[in-house]
C-alpha positions as semicolon CSV with decimal commas, in nm:
position;residue;x (nm);y (nm);z (nm)
1;N;10,162;8,188;9,618
2;I;10,025;8,505;9,460
3;F;9,718;8,310;9,352
4;H;9,654;8,187;9,707
5;D;9,700;8,533;9,854
6;C;9,512;8,742;9,599
7;F;9,224;8,505;9,524
8;V;9,088;8,542;9,878
9;E;8,967;8,902;9,890
10;S;9,299;9,089;9,872
11;C;9,667;9,081;9,783
12;D;9,775;9,152;10,140
13;A;10,021;8,876;10,236
14;S;9,768;8,731;10,480
15;L;9,883;8,386;10,372
16;L;10,221;8,453;10,535
17;L;10,077;8,501;10,884
18;D;10,155;8,230;11,138
19;S;9,887;8,070;11,351
20;T;9,830;8,201;11,701
21;R;9,621;8,071;11,988
22;R;9,326;8,269;11,854
23;M;9,385;8,255;11,478
24;L;9,449;7,973;11,229
25;S;9,700;8,056;10,957
26;E;9,587;8,036;10,594
27;K;9,899;7,837;10,511
28;E;9,796;7,562;10,753
29;T;9,456;7,492;10,596
30;D;9,373;7,206;10,359
31;S;9,290;7,466;10,091
32;S;9,652;7,578;10,090
33;F;9,770;7,233;9,985
34;G;10,076;7,262;9,761
35;M;10,201;7,603;9,871
36;R;10,573;7,604;9,930
37;N;10,884;7,815;9,949
38;L;10,723;8,082;10,167
39;R;11,052;8,101;10,357
40;Y;11,205;8,280;10,059
41;I;10,964;8,569;10,103
42;E;11,093;8,615;10,460
43;T;11,454;8,605;10,334
44;I;11,375;8,869;10,072
45;K;11,191;9,081;10,331
46;E;11,492;9,071;10,565
47;A;11,725;9,186;10,285
48;V;11,489;9,465;10,181
49;E;11,448;9,579;10,544
50;R;11,826;9,617;10,576
51;E;11,830;9,855;10,277
52;C;11,506;10,048;10,334
53;P;11,340;9,971;10,668
54;T;10,958;9,980;10,694
55;V;10,914;10,088;10,331
56;V;10,828;9,770;10,137
57;S;10,545;9,542;10,249
58;C;10,548;9,163;10,239
59;A;10,243;9,193;10,012
60;D;10,448;9,385;9,756
61;I;10,741;9,145;9,791
62;L;10,507;8,851;9,728
63;V;10,369;9,005;9,408
64;L;10,703;9,140;9,283
65;S;10,878;8,808;9,343
66;G;10,612;8,648;9,125
67;R;10,679;8,901;8,851
68;Y;11,054;8,840;8,860
69;G;10,999;8,464;8,868
70;I;10,803;8,501;8,544
71;I;11,085;8,706;8,392
72;A;11,341;8,445;8,503
73;L;11,142;8,188;8,305
74;G;11,177;8,400;7,993
75;R;10,824;8,539;8,002
76;P;10,734;8,908;7,964
77;Y;10,768;9,186;8,220
78;I;10,436;9,262;8,388
79;P;10,394;9,621;8,509
80;L;10,265;9,628;8,867
81;K;10,183;9,905;9,109
82;T;10,325;9,883;9,460
83;G;10,196;10,021;9,787
84;R;10,008;9,720;9,921
85;R;9,964;9,693;10,295
86;D;10,023;9,376;10,492
87;S;9,725;9,217;10,660
88;R;9,714;9,144;11,030
89;R;9,417;8,910;10,987
90;S;9,413;8,557;10,852
91;R;9,133;8,465;10,615
92;A;9,159;8,092;10,687
93;D;8,791;8,085;10,782
94;I;8,679;8,182;10,430
95;L;8,943;8,017;10,209
96;E;8,716;7,735;10,102
97;Q;8,455;7,982;9,976
98;H;8,710;8,128;9,735
99;L;8,991;7,889;9,646
100;P;8,916;7,603;9,409
101;D;8,982;7,264;9,560
102;H;9,238;7,048;9,378
103;N;8,969;6,778;9,335
104;E;8,701;7,003;9,182
105;S;8,592;6,971;8,821
106;M;8,728;7,213;8,565
107;S;8,384;7,371;8,526
108;V;8,370;7,454;8,899
109;V;8,724;7,595;8,888
110;L;8,636;7,812;8,586
111;E;8,321;7,934;8,766
112;R;8,528;8,047;9,062
113;F;8,767;8,232;8,834
114;A;8,475;8,393;8,650
115;K;8,340;8,527;8,981
116;I;8,650;8,744;9,015
117;G;8,658;8,851;8,650
118;I;8,903;8,598;8,503
119;N;8,781;8,420;8,191
120;T;8,919;8,115;8,014
121;P;9,132;8,298;7,753
């Protein structure tokens, strides 16, 4: 989920927005194929809001839950800064320009990663 959120311009939890009459949600696009368990982010947000209302953004929860998921799998702790702001705008209209399609060749996928500074190693 972090990949889908951060790969498209910003780590701002825009992928969590629901569709409205005037805006298509990122999570409802074909490019977001395979995303799941977003409901857990809402559950975490509700628990955090009970303890410290309006302090922690969904964007930070999304990134921090990824970090703790990595730790739960026995991988190393990744230091992360917090303070992200939640988006109010879906980026569904530009997802396909950024996210690799699951049917694209590995060379195309690596090119897309290279455009944002991520190399093969």
